[in-house]
Tab-separated table of C-alpha atoms and ligand atoms in Angstrom:
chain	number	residue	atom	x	y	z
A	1	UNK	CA	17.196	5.929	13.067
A	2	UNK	CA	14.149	4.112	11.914
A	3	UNK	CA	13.966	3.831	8.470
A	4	UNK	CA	10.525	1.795	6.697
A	5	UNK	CA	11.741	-0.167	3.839
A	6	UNK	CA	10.321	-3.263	4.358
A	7	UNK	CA	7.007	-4.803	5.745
A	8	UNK	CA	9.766	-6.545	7.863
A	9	UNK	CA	10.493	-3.196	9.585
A	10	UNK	CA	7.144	-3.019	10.997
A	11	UNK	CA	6.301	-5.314	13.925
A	12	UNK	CA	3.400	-6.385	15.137
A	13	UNK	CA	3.323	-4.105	17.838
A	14	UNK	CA	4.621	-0.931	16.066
A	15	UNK	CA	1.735	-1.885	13.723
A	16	UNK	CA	-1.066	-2.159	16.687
A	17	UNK	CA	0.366	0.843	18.286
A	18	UNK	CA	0.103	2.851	15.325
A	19	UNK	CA	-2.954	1.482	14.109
A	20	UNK	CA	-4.852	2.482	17.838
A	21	UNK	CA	-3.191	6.181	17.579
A	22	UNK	CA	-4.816	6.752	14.045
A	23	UNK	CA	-7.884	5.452	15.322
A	24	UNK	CA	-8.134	8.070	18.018
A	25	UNK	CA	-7.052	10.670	15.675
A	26	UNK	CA	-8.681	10.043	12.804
A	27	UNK	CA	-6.768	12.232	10.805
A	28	UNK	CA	-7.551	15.745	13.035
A	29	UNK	CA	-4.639	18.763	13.211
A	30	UNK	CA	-1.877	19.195	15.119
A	31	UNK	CA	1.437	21.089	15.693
A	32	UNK	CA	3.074	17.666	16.759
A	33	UNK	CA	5.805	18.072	13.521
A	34	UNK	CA	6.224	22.275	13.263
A	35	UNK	CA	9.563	22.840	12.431
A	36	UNK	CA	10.069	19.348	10.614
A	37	UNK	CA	10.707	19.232	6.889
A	38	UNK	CA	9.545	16.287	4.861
A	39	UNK	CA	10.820	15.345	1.133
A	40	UNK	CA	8.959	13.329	-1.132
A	41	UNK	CA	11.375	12.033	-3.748
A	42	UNK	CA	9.137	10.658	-6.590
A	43	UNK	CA	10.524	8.926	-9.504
A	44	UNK	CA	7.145	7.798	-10.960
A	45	UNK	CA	4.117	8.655	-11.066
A	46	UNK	CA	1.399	9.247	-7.392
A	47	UNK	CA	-1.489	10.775	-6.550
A	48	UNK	CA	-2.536	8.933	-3.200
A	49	UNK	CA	1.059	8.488	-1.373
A	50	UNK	CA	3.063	11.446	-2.254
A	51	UNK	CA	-0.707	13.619	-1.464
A	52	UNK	CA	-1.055	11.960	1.285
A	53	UNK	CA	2.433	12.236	2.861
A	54	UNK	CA	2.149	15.767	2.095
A	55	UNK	CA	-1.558	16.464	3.915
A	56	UNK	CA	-0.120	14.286	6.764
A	57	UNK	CA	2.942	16.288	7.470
A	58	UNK	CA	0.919	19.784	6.623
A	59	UNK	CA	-1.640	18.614	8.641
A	60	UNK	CA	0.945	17.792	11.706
A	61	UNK	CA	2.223	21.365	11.350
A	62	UNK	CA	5.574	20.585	9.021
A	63	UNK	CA	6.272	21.428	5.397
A	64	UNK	CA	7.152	19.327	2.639
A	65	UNK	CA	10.035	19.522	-0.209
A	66	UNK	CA	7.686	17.948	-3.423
A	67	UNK	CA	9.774	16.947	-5.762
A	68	UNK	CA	7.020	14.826	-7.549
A	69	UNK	CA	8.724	14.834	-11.216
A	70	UNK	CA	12.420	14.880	-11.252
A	71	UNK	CA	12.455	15.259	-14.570
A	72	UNK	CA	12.297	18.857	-13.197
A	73	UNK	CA	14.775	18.263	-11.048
A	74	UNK	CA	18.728	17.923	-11.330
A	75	UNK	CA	18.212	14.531	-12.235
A	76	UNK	CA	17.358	15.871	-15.619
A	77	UNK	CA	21.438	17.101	-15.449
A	78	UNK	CA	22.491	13.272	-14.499
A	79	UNK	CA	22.662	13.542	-11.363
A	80	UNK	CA	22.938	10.032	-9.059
A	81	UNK	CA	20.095	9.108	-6.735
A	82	UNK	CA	22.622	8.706	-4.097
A	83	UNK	CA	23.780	12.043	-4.612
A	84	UNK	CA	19.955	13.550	-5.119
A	85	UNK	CA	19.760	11.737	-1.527
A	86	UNK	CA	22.514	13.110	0.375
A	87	UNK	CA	21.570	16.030	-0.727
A	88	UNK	CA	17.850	16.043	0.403
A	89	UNK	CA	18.918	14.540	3.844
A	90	UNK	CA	21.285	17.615	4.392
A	91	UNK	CA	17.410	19.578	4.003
A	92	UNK	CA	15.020	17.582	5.476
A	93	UNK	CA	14.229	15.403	8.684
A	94	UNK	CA	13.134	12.333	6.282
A	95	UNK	CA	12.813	11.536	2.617
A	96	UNK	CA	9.734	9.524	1.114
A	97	UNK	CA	11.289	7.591	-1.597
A	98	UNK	CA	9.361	6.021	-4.546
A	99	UNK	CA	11.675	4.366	-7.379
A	100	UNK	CA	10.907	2.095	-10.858
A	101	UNK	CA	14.511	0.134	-9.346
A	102	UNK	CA	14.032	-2.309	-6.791
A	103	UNK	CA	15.829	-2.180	-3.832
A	104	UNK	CA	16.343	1.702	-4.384
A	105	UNK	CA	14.849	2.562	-1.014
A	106	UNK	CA	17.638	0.062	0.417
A	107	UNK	CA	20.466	2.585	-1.101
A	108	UNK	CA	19.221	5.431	-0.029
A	109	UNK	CA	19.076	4.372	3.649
A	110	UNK	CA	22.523	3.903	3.303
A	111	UNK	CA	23.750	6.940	1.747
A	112	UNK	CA	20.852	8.854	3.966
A	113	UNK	CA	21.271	10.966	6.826
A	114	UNK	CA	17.750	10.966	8.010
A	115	UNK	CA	15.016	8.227	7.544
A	116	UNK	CA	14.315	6.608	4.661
A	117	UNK	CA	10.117	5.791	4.038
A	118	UNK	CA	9.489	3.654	0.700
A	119	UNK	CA	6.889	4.815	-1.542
A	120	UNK	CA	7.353	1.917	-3.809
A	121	UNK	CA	10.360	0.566	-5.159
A	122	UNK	CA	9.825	-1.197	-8.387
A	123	UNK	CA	8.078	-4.584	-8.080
A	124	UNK	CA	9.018	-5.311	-4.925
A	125	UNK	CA	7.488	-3.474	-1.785
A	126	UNK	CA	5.026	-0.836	-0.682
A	127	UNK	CA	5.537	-0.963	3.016
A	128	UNK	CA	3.458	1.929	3.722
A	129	UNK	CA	0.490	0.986	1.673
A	130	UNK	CA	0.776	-2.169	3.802
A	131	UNK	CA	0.249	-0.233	7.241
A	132	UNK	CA	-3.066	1.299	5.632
A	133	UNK	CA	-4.063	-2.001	3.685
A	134	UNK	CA	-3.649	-4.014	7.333
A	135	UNK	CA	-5.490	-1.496	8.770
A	136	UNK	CA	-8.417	-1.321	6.569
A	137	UNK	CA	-8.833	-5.058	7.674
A	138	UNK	CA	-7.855	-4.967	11.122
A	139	UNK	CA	-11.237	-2.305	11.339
A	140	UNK	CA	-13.754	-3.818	9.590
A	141	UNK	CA	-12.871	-7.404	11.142
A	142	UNK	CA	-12.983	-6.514	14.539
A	143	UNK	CA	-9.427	-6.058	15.002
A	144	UNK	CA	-8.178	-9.583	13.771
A	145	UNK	CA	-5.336	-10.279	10.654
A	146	UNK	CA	-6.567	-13.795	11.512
A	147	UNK	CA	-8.839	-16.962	9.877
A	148	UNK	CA	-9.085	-15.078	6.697
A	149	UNK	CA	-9.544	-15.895	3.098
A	150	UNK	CA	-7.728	-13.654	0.976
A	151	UNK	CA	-7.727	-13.692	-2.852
A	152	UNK	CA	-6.052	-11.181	-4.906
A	153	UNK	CA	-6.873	-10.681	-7.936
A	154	UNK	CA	-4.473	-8.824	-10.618
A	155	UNK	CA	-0.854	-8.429	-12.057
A	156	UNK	CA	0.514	-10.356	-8.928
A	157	UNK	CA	3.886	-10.585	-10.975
A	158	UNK	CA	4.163	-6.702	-10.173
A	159	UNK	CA	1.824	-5.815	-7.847
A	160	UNK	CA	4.158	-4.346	-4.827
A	161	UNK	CA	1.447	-3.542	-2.856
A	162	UNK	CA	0.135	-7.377	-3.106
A	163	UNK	CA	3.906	-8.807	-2.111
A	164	UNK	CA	4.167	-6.017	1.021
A	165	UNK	CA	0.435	-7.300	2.322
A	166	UNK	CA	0.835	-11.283	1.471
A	167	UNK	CA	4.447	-10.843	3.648
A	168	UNK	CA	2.070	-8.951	6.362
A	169	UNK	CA	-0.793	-11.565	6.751
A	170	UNK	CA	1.400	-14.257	6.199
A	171	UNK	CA	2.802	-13.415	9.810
A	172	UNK	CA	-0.950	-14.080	11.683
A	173	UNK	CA	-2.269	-17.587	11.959
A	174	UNK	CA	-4.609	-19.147	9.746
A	175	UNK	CA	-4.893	-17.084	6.830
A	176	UNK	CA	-5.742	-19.061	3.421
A	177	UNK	CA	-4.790	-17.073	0.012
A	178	UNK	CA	-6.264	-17.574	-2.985
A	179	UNK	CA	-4.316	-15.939	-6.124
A	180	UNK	CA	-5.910	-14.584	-9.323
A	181	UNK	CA	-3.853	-13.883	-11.850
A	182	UNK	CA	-3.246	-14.971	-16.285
A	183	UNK	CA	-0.049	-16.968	-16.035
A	184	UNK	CA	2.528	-14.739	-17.130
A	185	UNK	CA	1.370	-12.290	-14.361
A	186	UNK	CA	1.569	-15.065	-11.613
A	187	UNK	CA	2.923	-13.968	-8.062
A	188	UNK	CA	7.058	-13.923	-7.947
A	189	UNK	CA	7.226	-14.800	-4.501
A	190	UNK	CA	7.473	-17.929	-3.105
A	191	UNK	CA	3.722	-18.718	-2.163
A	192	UNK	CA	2.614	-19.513	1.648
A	193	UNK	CA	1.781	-22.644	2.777
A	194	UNK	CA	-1.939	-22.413	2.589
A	195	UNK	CA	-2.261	-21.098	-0.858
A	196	UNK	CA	-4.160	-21.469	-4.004
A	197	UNK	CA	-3.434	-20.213	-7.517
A	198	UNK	CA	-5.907	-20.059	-10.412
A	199	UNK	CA	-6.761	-18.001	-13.501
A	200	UNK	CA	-10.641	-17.566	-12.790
A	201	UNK	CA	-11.834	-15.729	-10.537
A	202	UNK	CA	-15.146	-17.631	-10.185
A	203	UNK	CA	-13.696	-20.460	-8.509
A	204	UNK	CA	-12.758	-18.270	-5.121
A	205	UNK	CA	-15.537	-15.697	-5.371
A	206	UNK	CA	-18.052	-17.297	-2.312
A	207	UNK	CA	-14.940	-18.379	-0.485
A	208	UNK	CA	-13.239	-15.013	0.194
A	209	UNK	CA	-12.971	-12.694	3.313
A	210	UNK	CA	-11.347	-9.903	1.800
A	211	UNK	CA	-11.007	-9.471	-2.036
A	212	UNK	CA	-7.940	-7.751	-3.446
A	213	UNK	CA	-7.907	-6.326	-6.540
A	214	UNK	CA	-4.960	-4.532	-8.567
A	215	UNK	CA	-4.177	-2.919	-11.843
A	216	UNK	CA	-2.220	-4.452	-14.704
A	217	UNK	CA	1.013	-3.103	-14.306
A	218	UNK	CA	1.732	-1.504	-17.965
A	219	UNK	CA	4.610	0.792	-17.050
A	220	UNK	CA	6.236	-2.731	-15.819
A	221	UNK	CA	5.442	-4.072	-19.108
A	222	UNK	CA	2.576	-6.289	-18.069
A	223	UNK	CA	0.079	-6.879	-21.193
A	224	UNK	CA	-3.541	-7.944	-20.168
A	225	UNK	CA	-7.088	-6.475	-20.047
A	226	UNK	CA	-9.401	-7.747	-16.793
A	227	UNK	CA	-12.432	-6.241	-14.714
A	228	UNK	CA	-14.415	-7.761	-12.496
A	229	UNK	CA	-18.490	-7.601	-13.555
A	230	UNK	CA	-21.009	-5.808	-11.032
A	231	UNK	CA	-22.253	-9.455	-10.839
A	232	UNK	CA	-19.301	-10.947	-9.938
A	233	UNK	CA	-18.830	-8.585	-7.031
A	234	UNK	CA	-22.166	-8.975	-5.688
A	235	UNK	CA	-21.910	-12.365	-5.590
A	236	UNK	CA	-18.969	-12.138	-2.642
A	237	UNK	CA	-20.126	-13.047	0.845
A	238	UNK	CA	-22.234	-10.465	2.316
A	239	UNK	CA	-19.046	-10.140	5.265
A	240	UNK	CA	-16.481	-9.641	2.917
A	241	UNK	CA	-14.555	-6.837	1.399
A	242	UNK	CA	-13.250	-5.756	-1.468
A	243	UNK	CA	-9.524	-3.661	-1.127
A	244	UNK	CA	-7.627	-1.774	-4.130
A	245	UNK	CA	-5.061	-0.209	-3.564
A	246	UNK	CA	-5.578	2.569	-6.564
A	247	UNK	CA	-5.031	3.852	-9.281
A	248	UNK	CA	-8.466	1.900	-10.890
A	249	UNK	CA	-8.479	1.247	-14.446
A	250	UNK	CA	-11.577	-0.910	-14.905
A	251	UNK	CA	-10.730	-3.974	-12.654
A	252	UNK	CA	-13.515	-2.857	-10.588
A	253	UNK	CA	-17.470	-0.897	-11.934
A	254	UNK	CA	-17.948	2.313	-10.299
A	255	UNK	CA	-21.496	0.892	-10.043
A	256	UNK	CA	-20.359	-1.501	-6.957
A	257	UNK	CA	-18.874	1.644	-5.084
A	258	UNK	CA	-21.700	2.254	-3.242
A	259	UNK	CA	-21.907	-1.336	-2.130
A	260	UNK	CA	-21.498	-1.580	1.716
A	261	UNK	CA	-18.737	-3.703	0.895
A	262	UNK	CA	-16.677	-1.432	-1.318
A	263	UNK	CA	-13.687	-0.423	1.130
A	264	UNK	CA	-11.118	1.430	-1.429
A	265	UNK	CA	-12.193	4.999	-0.693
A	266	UNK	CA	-11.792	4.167	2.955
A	267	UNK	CA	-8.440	2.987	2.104
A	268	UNK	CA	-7.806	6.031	0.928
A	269	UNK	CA	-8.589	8.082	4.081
A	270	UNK	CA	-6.927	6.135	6.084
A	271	UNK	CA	-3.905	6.710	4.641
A	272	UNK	CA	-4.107	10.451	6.049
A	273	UNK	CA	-4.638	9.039	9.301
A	274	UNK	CA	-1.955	5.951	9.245
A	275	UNK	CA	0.675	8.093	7.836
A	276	UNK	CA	0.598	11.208	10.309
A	277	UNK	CA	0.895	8.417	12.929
A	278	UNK	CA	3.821	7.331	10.929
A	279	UNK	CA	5.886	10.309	10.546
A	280	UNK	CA	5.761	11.220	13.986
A	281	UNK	CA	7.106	8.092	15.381
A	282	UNK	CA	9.976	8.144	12.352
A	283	UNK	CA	10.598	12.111	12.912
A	284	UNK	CA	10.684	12.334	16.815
B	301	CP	N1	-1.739	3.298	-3.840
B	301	CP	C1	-0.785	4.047	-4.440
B	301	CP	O1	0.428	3.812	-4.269
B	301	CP	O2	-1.282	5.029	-5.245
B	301	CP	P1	-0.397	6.127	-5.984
B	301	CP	O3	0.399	5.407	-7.059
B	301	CP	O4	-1.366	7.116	-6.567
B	301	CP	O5	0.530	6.740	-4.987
């Protein structure tokens, strides 16, 4: 049973498989899941993931359990997530988990019956965003995770997505990170070997490959105010680009999103296409 929990699950060549199956696809219909059933289990808030898990499966020919709030669910009555979990797995071929606990997705995979995908469990990982996020680079530099400079810019402290991609590139040779971040909201993960950490963003600007921004985290508590100025942005290397993961705030003007280099709403469709890759290798 292959359950995603961790950007450790995911090899390089799951990823490169994967990643050339979406690319043929491109997100088009099949019937390659009819029959399955999918549950999203949602303990906070999405729009993009548990969406997109839900078009991917439709779109494969399955159908999806959304329970998006369980505030409507019996977890209202007390229930235990290991006991919403067994219960799901007796009704479903794989359960999408997202949870403010880290390390939830861990205990459901071992109270589970069927695979386990994490959505995003508290501070700590977004594996899936990771497979889109690696992808958006892989494309647009000609299939390499290589000789990059990466900064990321943000709440670091609790940016999952920004621990699941630093573990990712951290694997391919050569990469050089710059982090962004106020103090307080520094990066709690021991950093890799060619790293850099500063407060202002100006520094790392003309020396960045791919710029990746996040949100301030103020459902984790995180208290700080940042966006990056239409100047700023332009001033990036005209072969860079610039990544967020979503949902904006203002980190980024809507004025720069029809900059060339502006790759967020692409991230965005390719989670359609990365995840209906993903469900059919978990669900076959
Ligand atoms: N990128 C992401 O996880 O977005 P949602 O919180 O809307 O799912």
């Amino acid at each position: 049973m292959l359950h995603i929990l961790s950007v450790n699950d995911l090899t390089d060549d799951f990823l490169y498989s994967l990643w050339s199956d979406a690319s043929k696809r491109k997100g088009k219909s099949n019937n390659s899941l009819k029959g399955k059933v999918l549950t999203n289990l949602f303990y906070e808030p999405s729009t993009r993931t548990s969406s997109s898990f839900y078009s991917a499966m439709s779109s494969c020919g399955g159908s999806v359990i959304p329970i998006n709030n369980v505030q409507f669910s019996s977890v209202a009555k007390g229930e235990s997530f290991e006991d919403t979990v067994m219960t799901m797995s007796a009704m479903s071929n794989a359960i999408v988990v997202r949870h403010p606990d880290n390390g939830a997705a861990d205990i459901a995979a071992k109270v589970s019956s069927v695979p386990i995908i994490n959505a995003g469990d508290g501070n700590s990982e977004h594996p899936t965003q990771t497979i889109i996020d690696g992808f958006t680079i892989y494309n647009f530099f000609n299939k390499k995770l290589s000789n990059l400079r990466v900064t990321l810019v943000g709440d670091l402290k609790n940016g999952r997505t920004v621990k699941s991609l630093v573990k990712l590139l951290n694997r391919f040779d050569n990469n050089h990170f710059n982090f962004v971040s106020p103090k307080n909201l520094s990066l709690s993960l021991d950093l890799p070997k060619s790293s850099y950490e500063t407060s202002d963003i100006n520094e790392v600007l003309k020396e960045t490959d791919v710029l990746y921004v996040t949100r301030v985290q103020k459902e984790r508590g995180s208290v700080h105010d940042y966006s990056l100025t239409l100047k700023q942005l332009e001033s990036l290397p005209e072969s860079s680009i610039v990544m967020h993961p979503f949902p904006r705030v203002n980190e980024i003007p809507v004025e720069f999103d029809k900059d060339r280099r502006a790759k967020y709403f692409e991230q965005i469709r390719y989670g359609l296409w990365c995840r209906q890759i993903l469900l059919e290798r978990v669900m076959k």
